[in-house]
Short mmCIF file of N, CA and C in Angstrom, two decimals:
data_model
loop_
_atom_site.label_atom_id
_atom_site.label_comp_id
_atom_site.label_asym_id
_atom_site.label_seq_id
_atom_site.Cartn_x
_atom_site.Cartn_y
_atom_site.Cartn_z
N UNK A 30 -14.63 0.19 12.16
CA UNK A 30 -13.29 0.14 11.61
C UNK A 30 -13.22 0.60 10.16
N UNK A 31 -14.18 0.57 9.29
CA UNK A 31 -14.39 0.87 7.69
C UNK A 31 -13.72 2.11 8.21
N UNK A 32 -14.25 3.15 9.31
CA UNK A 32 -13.61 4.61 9.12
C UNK A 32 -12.47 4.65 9.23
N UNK A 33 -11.96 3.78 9.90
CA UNK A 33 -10.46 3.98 10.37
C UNK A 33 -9.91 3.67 8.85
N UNK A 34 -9.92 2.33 8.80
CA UNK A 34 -9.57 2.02 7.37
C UNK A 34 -9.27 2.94 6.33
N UNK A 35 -10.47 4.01 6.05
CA UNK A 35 -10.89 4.76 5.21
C UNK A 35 -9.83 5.83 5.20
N UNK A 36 -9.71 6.53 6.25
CA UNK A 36 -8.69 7.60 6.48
C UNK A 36 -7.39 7.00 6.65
N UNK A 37 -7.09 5.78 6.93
CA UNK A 37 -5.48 5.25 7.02
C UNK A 37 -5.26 5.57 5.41
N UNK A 38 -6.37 5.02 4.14
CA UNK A 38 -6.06 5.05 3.23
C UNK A 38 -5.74 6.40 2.03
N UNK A 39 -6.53 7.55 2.79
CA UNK A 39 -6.06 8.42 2.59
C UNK A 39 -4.86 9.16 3.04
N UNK A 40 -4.51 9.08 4.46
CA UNK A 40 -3.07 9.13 5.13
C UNK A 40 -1.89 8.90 3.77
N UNK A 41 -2.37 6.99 4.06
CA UNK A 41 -1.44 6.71 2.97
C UNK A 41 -1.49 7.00 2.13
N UNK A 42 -1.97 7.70 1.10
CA UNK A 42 -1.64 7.90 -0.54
C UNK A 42 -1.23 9.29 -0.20
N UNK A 43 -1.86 10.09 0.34
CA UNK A 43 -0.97 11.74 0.21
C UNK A 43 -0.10 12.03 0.85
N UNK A 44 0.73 11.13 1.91
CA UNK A 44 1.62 11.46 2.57
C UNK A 44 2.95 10.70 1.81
N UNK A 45 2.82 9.50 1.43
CA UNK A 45 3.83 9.19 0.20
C UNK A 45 4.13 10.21 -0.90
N UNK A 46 2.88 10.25 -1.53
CA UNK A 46 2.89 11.02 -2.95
C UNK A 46 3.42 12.82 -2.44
N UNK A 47 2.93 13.11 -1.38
CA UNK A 47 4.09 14.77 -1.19
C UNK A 47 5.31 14.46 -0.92
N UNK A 48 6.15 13.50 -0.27
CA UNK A 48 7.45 13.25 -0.97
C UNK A 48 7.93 13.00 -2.17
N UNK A 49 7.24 12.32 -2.75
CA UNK A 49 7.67 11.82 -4.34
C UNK A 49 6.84 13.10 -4.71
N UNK A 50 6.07 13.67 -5.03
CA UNK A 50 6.21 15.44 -5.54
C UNK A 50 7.16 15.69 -5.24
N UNK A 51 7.97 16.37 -3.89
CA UNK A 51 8.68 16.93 -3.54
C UNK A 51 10.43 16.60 -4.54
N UNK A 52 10.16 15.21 -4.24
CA UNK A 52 11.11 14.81 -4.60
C UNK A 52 11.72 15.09 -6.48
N UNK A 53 10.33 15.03 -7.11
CA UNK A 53 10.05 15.10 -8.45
C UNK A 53 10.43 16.70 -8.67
N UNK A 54 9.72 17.27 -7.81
CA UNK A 54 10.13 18.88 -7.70
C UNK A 54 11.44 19.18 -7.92
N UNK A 55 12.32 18.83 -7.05
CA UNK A 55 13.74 19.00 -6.35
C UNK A 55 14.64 18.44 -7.55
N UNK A 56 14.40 17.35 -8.38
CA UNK A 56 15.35 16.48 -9.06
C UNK A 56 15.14 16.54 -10.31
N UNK A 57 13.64 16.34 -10.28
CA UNK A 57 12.68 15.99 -11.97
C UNK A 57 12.62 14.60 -11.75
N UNK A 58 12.08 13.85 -13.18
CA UNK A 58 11.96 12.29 -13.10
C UNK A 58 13.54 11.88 -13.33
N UNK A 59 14.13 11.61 -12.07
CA UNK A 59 15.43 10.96 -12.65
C UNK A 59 15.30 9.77 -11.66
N UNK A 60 15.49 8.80 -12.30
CA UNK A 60 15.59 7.43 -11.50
C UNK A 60 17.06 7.34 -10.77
N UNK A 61 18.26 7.71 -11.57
CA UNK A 61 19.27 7.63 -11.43
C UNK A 61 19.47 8.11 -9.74
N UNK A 62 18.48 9.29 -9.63
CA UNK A 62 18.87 10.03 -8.43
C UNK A 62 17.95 9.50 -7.25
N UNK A 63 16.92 8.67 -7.79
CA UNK A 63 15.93 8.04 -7.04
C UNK A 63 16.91 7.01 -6.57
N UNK A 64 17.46 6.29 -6.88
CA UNK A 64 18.06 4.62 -7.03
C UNK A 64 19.17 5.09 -5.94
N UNK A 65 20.24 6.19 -5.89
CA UNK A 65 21.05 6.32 -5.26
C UNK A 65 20.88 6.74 -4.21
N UNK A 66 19.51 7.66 -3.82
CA UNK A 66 19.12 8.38 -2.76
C UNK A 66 18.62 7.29 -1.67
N UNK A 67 17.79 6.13 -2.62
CA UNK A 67 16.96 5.09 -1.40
C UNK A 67 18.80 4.16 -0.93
N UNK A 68 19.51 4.52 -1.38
CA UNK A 68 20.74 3.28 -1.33
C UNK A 68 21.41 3.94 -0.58
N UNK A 69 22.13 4.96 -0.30
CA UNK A 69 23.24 5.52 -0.39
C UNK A 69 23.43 5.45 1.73
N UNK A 70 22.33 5.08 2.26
CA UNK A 70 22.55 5.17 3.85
C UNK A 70 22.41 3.81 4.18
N UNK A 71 22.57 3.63 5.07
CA UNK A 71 22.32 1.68 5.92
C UNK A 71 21.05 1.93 6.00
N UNK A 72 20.30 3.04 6.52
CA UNK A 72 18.76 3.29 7.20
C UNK A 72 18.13 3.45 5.87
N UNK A 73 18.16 4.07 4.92
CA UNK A 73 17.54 4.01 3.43
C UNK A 73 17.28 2.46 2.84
N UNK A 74 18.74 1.62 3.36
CA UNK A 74 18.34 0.41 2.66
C UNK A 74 17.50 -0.24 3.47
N UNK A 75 17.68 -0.05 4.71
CA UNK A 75 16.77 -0.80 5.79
C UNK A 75 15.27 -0.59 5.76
N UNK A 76 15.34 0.49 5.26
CA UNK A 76 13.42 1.44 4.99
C UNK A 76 13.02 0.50 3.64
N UNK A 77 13.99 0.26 2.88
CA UNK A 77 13.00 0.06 1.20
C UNK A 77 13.29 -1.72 1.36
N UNK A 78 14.20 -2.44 2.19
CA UNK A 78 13.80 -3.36 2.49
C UNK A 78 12.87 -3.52 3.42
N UNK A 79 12.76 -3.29 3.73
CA UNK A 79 11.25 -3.17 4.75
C UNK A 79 9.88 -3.49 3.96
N UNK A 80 10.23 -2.25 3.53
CA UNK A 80 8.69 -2.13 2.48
C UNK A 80 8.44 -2.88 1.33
N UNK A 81 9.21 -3.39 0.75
CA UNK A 81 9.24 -4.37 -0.20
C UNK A 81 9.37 -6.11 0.40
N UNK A 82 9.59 -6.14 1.83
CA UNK A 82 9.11 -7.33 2.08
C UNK A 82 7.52 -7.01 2.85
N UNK A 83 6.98 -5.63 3.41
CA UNK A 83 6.04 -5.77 3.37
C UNK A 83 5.01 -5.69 2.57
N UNK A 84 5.23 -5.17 1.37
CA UNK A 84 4.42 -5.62 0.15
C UNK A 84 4.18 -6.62 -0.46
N UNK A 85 5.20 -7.66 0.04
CA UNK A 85 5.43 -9.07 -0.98
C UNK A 85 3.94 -9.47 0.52
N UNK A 86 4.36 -9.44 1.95
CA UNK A 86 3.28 -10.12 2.82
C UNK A 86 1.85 -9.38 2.34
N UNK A 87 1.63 -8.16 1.88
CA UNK A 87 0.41 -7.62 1.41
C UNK A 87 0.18 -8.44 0.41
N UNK A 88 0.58 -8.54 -0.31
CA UNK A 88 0.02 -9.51 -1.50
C UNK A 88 -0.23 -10.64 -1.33
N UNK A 89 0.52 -11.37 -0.91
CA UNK A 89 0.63 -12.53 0.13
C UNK A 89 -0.96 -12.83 0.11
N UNK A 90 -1.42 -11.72 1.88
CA UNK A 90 -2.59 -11.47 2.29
C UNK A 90 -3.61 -11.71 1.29
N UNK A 91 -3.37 -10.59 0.29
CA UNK A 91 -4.58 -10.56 -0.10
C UNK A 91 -4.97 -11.55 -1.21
N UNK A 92 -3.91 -12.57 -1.61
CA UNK A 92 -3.85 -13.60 -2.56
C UNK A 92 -4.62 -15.00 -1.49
N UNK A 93 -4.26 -14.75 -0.16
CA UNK A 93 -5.07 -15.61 0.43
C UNK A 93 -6.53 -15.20 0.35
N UNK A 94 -6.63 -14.08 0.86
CA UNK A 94 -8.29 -13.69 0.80
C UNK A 94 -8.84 -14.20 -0.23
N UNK A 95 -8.34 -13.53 -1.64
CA UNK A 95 -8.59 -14.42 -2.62
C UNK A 95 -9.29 -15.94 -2.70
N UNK A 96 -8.61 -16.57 -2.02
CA UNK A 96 -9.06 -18.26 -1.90
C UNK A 96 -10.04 -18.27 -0.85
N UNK A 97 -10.50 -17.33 0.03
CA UNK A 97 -11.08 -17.21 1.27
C UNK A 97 -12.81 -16.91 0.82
N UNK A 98 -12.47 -16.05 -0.79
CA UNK A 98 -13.27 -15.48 -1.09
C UNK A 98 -14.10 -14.12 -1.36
N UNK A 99 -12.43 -13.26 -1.26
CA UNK A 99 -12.75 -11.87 -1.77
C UNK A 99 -12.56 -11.35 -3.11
N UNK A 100 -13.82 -10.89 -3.87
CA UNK A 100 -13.40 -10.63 -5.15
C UNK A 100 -12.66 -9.47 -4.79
N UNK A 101 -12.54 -8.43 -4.62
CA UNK A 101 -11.88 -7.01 -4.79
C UNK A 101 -10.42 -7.28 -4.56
N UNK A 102 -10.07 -8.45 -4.03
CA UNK A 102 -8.42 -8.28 -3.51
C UNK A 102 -7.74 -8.16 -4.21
N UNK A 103 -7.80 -7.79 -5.72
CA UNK A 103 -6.74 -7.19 -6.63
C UNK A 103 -6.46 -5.75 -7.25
N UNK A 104 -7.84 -5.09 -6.06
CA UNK A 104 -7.51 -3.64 -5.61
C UNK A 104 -6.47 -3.19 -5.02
N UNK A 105 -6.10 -4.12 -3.65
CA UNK A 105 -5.01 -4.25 -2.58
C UNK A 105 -3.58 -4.54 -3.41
N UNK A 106 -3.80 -5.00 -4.02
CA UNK A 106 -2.32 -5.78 -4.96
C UNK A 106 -2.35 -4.10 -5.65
N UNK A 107 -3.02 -4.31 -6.80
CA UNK A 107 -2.77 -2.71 -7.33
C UNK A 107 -2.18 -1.22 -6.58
N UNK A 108 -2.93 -1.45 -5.65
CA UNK A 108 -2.67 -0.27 -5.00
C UNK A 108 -1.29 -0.22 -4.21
N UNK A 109 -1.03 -1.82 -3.68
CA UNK A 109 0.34 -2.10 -3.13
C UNK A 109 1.53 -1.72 -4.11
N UNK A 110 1.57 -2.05 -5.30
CA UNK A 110 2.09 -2.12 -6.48
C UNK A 110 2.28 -0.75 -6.88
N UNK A 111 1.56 0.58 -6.25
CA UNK A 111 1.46 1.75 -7.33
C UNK A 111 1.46 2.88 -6.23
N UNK A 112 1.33 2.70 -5.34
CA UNK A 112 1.43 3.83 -4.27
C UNK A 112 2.49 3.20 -3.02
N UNK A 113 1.96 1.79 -2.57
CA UNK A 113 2.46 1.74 -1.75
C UNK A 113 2.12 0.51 -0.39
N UNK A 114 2.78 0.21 0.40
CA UNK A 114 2.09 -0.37 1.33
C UNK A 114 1.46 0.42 2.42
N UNK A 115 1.28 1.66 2.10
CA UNK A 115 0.86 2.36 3.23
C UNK A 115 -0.74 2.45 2.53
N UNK A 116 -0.72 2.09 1.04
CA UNK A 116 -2.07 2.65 0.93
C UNK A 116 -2.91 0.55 0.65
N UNK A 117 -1.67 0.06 0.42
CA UNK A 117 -2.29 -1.22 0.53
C UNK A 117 -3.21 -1.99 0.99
N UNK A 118 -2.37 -1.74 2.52
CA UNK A 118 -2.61 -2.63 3.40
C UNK A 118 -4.48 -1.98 4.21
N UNK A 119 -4.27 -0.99 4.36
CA UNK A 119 -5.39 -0.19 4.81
C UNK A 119 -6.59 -0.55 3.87
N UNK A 120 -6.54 -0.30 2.58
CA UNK A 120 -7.51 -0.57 1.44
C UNK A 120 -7.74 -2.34 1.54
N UNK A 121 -6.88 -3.44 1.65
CA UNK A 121 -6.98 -4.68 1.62
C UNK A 121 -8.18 -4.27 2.89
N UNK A 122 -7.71 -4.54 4.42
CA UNK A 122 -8.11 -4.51 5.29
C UNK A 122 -9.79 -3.77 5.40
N UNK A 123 -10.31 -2.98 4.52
CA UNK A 123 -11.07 -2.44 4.39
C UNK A 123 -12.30 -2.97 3.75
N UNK A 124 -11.62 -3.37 2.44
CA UNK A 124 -12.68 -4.70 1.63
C UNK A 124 -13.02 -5.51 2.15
N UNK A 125 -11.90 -6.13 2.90
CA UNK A 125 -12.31 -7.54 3.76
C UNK A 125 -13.29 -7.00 4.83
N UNK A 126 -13.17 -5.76 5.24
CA UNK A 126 -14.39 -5.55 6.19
C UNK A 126 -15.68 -5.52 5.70
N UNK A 127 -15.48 -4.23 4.78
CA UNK A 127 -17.02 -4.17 3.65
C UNK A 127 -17.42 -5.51 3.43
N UNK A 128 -16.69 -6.58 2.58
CA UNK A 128 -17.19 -7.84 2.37
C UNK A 128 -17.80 -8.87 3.49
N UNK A 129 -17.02 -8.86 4.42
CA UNK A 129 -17.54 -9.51 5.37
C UNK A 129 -18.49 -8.63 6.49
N UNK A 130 -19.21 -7.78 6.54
CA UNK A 130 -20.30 -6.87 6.88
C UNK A 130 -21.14 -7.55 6.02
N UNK A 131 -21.21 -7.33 4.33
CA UNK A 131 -22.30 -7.67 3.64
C UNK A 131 -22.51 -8.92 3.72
N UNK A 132 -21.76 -9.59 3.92
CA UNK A 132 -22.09 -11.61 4.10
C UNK A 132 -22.65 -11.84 5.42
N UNK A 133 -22.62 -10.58 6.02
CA UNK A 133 -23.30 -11.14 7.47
C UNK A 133 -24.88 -9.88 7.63
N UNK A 134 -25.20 -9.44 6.65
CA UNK A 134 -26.39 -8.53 6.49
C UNK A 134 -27.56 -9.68 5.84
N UNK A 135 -28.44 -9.34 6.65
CA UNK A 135 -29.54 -10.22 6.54
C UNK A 135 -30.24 -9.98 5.25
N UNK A 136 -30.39 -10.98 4.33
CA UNK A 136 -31.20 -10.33 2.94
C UNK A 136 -32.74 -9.58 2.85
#
């Protein structure tokens, strides 16, 4: 699964970030036009609510791991926070594998 993981996490960061190029392309940095574009449909608001309650459960996640016992889980938060939950959740899910592989490798 690390592979799968691995390539979800690349999926996710360049398939976000060529819209937001695109988008940056098309407009420049204008928030103004960002703010109205995610708003302006029922399905736009339905998409960025979406993703912003699945980022709050990514963090969530990985704030539990945290107590579970993963140091890295504030990779997952970062990355939730700055790209996305597409690159989040894949990268959380990934550590927790790496980590729990090495806790079960014989010294």
């Amino acid at each position: 699964m690390v592979r799968v993981y691995a390539a979800l996490c690349v999926v996710g960061t360049a398939v976000p970030l060529y819209f937001l190029a695109s988008f940056v392309s098309n407009e420049g940095v204008d928030v103004r036009a960002l703010i109205d574009q995610m708003t302006e449909t029922d399905i736009g608001l339905f998409a960025w609510t979406d993703v912003v309650v699945s980022a709050l459960a990514v963090i969530a996640f990985a704030v539990y791991e945290r107590s579970k016992g993963l140091t890295t889980w504030w990779i997952a938060v970062v990355a939730t926070l700055t790209i996305g939950v597409s690159l989040g959740l894949p990268l959380l899910l990934l550590l927790r594998e790496r980590a729990s592989a090495s806790a079960t490798k014989p010294a």
